[in-house]
mmCIF file of C-alpha atoms in Angstrom:
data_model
loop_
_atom_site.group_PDB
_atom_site.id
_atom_site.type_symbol
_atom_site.label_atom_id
_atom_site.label_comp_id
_atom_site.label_asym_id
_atom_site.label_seq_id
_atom_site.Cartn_x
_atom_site.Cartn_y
_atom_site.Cartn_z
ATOM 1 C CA UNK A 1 22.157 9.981 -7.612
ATOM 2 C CA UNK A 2 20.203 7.530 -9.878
ATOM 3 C CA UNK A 3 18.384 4.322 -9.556
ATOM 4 C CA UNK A 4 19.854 0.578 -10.819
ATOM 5 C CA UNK A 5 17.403 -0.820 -12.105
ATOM 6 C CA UNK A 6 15.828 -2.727 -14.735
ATOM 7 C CA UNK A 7 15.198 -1.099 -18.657
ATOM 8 C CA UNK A 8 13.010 2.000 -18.141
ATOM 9 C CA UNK A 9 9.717 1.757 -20.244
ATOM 10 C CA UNK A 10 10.253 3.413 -24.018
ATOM 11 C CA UNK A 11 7.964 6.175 -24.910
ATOM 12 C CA UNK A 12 5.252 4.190 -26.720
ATOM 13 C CA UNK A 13 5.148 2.105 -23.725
ATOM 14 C CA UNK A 14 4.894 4.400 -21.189
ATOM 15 C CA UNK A 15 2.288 6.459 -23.255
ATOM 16 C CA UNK A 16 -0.032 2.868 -23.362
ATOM 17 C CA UNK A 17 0.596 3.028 -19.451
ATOM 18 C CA UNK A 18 -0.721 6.394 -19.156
ATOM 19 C CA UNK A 19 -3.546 6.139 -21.127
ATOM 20 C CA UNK A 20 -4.516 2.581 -19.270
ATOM 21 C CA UNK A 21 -4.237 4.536 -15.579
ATOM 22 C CA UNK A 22 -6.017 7.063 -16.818
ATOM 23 C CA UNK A 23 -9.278 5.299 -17.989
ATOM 24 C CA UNK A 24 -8.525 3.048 -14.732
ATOM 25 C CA UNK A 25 -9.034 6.411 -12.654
ATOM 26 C CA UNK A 26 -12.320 7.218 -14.893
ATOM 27 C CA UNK A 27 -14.002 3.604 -13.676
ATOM 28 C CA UNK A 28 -12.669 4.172 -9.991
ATOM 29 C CA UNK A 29 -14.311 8.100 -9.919
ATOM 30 C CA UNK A 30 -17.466 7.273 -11.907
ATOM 31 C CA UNK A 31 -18.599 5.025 -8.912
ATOM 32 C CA UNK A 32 -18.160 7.963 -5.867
ATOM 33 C CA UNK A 33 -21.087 8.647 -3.945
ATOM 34 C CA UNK A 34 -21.344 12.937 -3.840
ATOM 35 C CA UNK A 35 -19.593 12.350 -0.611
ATOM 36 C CA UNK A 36 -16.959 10.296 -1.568
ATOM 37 C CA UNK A 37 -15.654 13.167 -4.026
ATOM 38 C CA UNK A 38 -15.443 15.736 -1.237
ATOM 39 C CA UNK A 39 -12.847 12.573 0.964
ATOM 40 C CA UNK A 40 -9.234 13.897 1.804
ATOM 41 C CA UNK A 41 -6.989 12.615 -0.875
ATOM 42 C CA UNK A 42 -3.493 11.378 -0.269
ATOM 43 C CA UNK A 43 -2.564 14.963 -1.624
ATOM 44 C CA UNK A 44 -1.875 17.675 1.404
ATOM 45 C CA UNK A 45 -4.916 20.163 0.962
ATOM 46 C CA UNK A 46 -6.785 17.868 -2.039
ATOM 47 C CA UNK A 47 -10.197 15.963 -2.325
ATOM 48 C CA UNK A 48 -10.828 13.244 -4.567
ATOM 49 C CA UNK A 49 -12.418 15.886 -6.986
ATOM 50 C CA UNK A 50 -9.565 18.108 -6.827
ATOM 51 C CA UNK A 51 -6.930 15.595 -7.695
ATOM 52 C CA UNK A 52 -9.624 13.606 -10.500
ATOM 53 C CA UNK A 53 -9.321 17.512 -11.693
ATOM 54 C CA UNK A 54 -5.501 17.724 -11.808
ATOM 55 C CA UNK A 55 -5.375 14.689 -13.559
ATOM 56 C CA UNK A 56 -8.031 15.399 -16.498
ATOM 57 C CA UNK A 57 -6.829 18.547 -16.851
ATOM 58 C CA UNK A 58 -2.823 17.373 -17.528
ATOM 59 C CA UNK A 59 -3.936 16.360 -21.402
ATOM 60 C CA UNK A 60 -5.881 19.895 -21.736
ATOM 61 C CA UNK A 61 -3.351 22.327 -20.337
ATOM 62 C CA UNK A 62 -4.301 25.904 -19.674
ATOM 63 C CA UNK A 63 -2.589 28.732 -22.703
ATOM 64 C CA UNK A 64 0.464 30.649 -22.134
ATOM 65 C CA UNK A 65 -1.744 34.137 -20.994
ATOM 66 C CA UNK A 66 -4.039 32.084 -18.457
ATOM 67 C CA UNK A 67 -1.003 30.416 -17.444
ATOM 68 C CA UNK A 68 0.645 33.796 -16.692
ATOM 69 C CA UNK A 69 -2.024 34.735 -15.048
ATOM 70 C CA UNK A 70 -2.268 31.992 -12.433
ATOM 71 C CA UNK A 71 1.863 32.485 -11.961
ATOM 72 C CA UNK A 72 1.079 36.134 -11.011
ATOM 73 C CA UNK A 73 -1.343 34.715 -8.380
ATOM 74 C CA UNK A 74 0.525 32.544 -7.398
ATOM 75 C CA UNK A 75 3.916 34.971 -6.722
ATOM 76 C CA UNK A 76 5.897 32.576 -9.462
ATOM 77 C CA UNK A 77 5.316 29.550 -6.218
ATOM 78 C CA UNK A 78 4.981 26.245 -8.807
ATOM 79 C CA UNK A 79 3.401 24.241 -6.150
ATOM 80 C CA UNK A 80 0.769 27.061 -5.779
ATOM 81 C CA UNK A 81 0.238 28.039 -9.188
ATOM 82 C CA UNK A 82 -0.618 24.006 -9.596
ATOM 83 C CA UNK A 83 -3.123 24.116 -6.955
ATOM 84 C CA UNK A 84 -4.954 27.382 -8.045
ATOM 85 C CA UNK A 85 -4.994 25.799 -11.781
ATOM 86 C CA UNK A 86 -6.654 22.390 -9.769
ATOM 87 C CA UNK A 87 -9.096 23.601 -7.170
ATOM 88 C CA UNK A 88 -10.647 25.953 -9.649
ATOM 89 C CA UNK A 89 -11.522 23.435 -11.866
ATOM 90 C CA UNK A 90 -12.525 20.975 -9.357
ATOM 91 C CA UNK A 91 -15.595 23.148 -9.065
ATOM 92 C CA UNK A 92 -16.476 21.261 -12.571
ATOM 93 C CA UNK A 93 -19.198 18.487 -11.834
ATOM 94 C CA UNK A 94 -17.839 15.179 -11.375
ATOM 95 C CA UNK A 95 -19.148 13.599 -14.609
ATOM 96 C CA UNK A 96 -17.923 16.345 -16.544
ATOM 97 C CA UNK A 97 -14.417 15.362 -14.961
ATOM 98 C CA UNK A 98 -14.919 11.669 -15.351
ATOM 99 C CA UNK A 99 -16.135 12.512 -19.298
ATOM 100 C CA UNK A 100 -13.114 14.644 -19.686
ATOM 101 C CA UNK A 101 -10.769 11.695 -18.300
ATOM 102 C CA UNK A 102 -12.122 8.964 -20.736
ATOM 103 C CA UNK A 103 -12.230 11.301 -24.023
ATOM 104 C CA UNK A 104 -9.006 12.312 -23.529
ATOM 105 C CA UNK A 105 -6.796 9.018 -22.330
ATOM 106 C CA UNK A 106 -5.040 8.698 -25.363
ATOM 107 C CA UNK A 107 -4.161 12.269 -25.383
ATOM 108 C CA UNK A 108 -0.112 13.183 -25.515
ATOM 109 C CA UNK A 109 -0.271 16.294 -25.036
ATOM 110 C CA UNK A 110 2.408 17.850 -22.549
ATOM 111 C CA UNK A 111 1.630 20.901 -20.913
ATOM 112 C CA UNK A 112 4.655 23.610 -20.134
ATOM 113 C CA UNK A 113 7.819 22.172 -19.834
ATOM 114 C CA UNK A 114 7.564 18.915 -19.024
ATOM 115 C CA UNK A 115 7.969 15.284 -20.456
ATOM 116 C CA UNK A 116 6.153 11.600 -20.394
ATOM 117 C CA UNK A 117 8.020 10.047 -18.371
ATOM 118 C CA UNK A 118 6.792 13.305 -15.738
ATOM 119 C CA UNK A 119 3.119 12.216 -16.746
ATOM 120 C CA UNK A 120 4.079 8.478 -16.360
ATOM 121 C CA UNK A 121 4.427 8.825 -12.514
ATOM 122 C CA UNK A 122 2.444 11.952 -12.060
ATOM 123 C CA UNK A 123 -0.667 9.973 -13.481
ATOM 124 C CA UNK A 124 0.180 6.271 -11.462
ATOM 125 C CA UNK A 125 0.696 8.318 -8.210
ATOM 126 C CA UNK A 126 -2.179 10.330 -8.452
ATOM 127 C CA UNK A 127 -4.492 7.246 -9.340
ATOM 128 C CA UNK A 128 -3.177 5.874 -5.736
ATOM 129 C CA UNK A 129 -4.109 8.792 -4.078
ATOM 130 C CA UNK A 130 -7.593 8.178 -5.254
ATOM 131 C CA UNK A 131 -8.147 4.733 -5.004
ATOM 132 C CA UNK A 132 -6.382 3.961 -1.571
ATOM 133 C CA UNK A 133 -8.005 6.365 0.674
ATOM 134 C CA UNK A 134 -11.497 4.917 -0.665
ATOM 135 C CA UNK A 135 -10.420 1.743 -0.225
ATOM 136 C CA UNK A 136 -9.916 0.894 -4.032
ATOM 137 C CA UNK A 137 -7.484 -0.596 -5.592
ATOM 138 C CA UNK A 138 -5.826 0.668 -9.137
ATOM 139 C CA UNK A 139 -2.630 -1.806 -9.960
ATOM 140 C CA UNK A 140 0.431 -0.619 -11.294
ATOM 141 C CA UNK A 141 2.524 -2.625 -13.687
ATOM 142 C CA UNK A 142 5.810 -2.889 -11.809
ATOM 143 C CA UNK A 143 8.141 -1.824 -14.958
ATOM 144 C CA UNK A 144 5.821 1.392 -15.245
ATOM 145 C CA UNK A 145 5.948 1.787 -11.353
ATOM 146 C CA UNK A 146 9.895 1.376 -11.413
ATOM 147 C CA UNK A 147 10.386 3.873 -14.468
ATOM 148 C CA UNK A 148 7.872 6.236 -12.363
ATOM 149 C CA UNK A 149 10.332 5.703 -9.296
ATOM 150 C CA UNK A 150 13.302 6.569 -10.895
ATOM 151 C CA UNK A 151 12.333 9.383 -12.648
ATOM 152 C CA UNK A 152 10.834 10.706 -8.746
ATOM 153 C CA UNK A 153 13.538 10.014 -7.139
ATOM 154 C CA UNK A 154 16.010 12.114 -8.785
ATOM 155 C CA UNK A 155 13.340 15.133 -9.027
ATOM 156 C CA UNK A 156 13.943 18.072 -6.439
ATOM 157 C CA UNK A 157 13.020 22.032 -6.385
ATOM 158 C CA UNK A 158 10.479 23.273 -7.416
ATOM 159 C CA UNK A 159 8.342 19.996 -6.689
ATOM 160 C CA UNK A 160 10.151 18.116 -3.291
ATOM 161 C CA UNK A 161 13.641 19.314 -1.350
ATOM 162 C CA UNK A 162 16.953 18.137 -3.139
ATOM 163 C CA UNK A 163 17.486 15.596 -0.133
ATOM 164 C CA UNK A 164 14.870 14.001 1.175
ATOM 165 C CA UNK A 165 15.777 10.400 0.274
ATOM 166 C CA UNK A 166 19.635 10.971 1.198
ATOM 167 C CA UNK A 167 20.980 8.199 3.662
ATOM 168 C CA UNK A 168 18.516 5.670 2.769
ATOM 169 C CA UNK A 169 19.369 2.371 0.586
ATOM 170 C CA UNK A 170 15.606 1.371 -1.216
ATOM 171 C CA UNK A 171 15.498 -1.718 -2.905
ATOM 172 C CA UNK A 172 12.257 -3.205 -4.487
ATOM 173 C CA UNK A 173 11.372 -6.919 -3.780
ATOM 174 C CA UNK A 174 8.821 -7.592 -7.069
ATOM 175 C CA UNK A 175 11.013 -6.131 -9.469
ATOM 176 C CA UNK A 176 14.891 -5.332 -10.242
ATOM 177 C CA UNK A 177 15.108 -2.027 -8.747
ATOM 178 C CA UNK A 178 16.787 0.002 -6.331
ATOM 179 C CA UNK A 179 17.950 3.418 -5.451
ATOM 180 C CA UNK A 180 20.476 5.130 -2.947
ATOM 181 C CA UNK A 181 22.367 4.252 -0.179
ATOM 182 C CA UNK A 182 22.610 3.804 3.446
ATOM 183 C CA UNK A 183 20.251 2.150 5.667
ATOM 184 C CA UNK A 184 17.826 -0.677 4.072
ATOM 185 C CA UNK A 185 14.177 -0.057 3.551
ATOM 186 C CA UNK A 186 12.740 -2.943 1.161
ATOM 187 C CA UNK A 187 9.057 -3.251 -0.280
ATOM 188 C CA UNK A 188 6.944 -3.647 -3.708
ATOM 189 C CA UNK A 189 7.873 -1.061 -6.155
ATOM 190 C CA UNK A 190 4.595 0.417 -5.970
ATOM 191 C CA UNK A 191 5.123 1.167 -1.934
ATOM 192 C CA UNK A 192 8.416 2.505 -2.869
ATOM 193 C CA UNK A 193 6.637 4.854 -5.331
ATOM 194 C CA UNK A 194 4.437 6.547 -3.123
ATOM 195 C CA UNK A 195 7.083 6.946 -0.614
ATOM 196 C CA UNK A 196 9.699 8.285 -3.511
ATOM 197 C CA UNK A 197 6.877 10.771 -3.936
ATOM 198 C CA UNK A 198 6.605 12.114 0.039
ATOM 199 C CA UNK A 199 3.221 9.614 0.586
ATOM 200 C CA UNK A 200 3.549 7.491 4.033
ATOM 201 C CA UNK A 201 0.736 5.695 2.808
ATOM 202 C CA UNK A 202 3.499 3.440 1.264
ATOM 203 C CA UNK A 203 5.128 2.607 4.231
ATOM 204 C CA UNK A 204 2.899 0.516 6.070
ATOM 205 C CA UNK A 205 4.369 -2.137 2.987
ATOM 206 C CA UNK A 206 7.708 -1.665 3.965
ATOM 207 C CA UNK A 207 10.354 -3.099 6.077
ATOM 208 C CA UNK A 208 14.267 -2.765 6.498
ATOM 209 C CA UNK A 209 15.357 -0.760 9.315
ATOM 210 C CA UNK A 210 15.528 2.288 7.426
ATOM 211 C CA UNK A 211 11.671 2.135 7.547
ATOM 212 C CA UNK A 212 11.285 4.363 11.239
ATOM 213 C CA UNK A 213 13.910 7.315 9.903
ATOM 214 C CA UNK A 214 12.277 7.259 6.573
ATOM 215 C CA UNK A 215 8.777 7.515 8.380
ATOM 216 C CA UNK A 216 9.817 10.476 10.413
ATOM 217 C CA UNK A 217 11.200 12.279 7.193
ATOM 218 C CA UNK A 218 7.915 11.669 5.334
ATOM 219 C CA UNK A 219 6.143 13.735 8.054
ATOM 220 C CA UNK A 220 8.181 16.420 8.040
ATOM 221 C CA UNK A 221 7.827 17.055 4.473
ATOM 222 C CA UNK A 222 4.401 17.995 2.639
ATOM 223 C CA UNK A 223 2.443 15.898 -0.365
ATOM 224 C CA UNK A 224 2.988 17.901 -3.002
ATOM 225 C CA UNK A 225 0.354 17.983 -5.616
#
């Protein structure tokens, strides 16, 4: 199944977007109070630090033997072998993490086998699971959030189940953009993002009355990081 929607963004563009959310996410972090680092993320199982540590670390990914490694420990499970990579270097002290953010925005480097339009969404979603827990706000253009959607929304194992969105007809009121079929949920693109993503943070911007099912699949299924 795919979205209908309006022109995703073009490489170039969505590189600009990622570099933009990223130095966003380096102002947000580089105000936390100690205690504000160690908050519950929107990320099952993640602090602020640990997902600020996921998301400076995408540009700078780990080699092929320490990668290994980590896959052994983590018994070839891709959603643990992320969060062994994260946590450990969460232990890094915030303003290294915030440093490491800003020097390397513009960074396009792609670790393992993945693409930008992954990192598109990966870093916008992220950012949101920072900034709305601590009461921040980070905006999202609405093309980049749409382009993030739709690439989401037709991701499934190893990262969310196959699916999770089936029966459910979401259409975006901001921005030409919709996805699926069956019963209506409606809301800003960037609601429908987190919620493409398994975050019930974005429902409390939604209506349609899909919005009740959708909220009792959300719960059933864990944040991935």
């Amino acid at each position: 199944m795919s979205a209908n929607t309006s022109p995703l963004l073009d490489r170039e563009a969505s590189w600009r977007v990622i570099e933009q959310q990223r130095l966003a996410i380096a102002d947000v972090l580089a105000e936390l109070t100690p205690a504000e680092w160690e908050l519950p993320s929107l990320c099952a199982r993640w602090r602020i630090r640990d997902v600020a540590a996921h998301i400076a670390l995408t540009p700078q990914p780990p080699s092929l033997g320490a990668l290994f490694v980590a896959g052994l420990r983590a018994n070839g499970n891709y959603n643990r072998l992320i969060d062994d990579l994260t946590v450990r270097a969460a232990a890094r002290p915030p303003a290294e993490l915030v440093a490491m953010l800003r020097t390397h925005a513009s960074s396009r480097k792609l670790p393992g086998p993945t693409n930008y339009r992954n990192i598109l969404f990966d870093t916008m979603v992220h950012g949101q699971d920072i900034a709305i827990p601590l009461g921040r706000t980070i905006e999202l253009p609405v093309d980049a959030a749409a382009t993030g959607a739709t690439t989401a929304a037709d991701i499934s194992w190893p990262v969310w189940k196959k699916h999770r969105l089936d029966g459910f007809a979401l259409r975006a009121t901001d921005i030409d953009w919709s996805y699926g079929e069956g019963i209506d949920v409606r809301g800003p693109i960037a609601a429908l993002l987190l919620v493409v993503t398994g975050r019930p943070a974005g429902l409390a911007r939604l209506t349609g009355d899909g919005v009740p099912a959708l909220a009792d699949r959300l719960r059933g299924a864990p944040v991935a990081g």
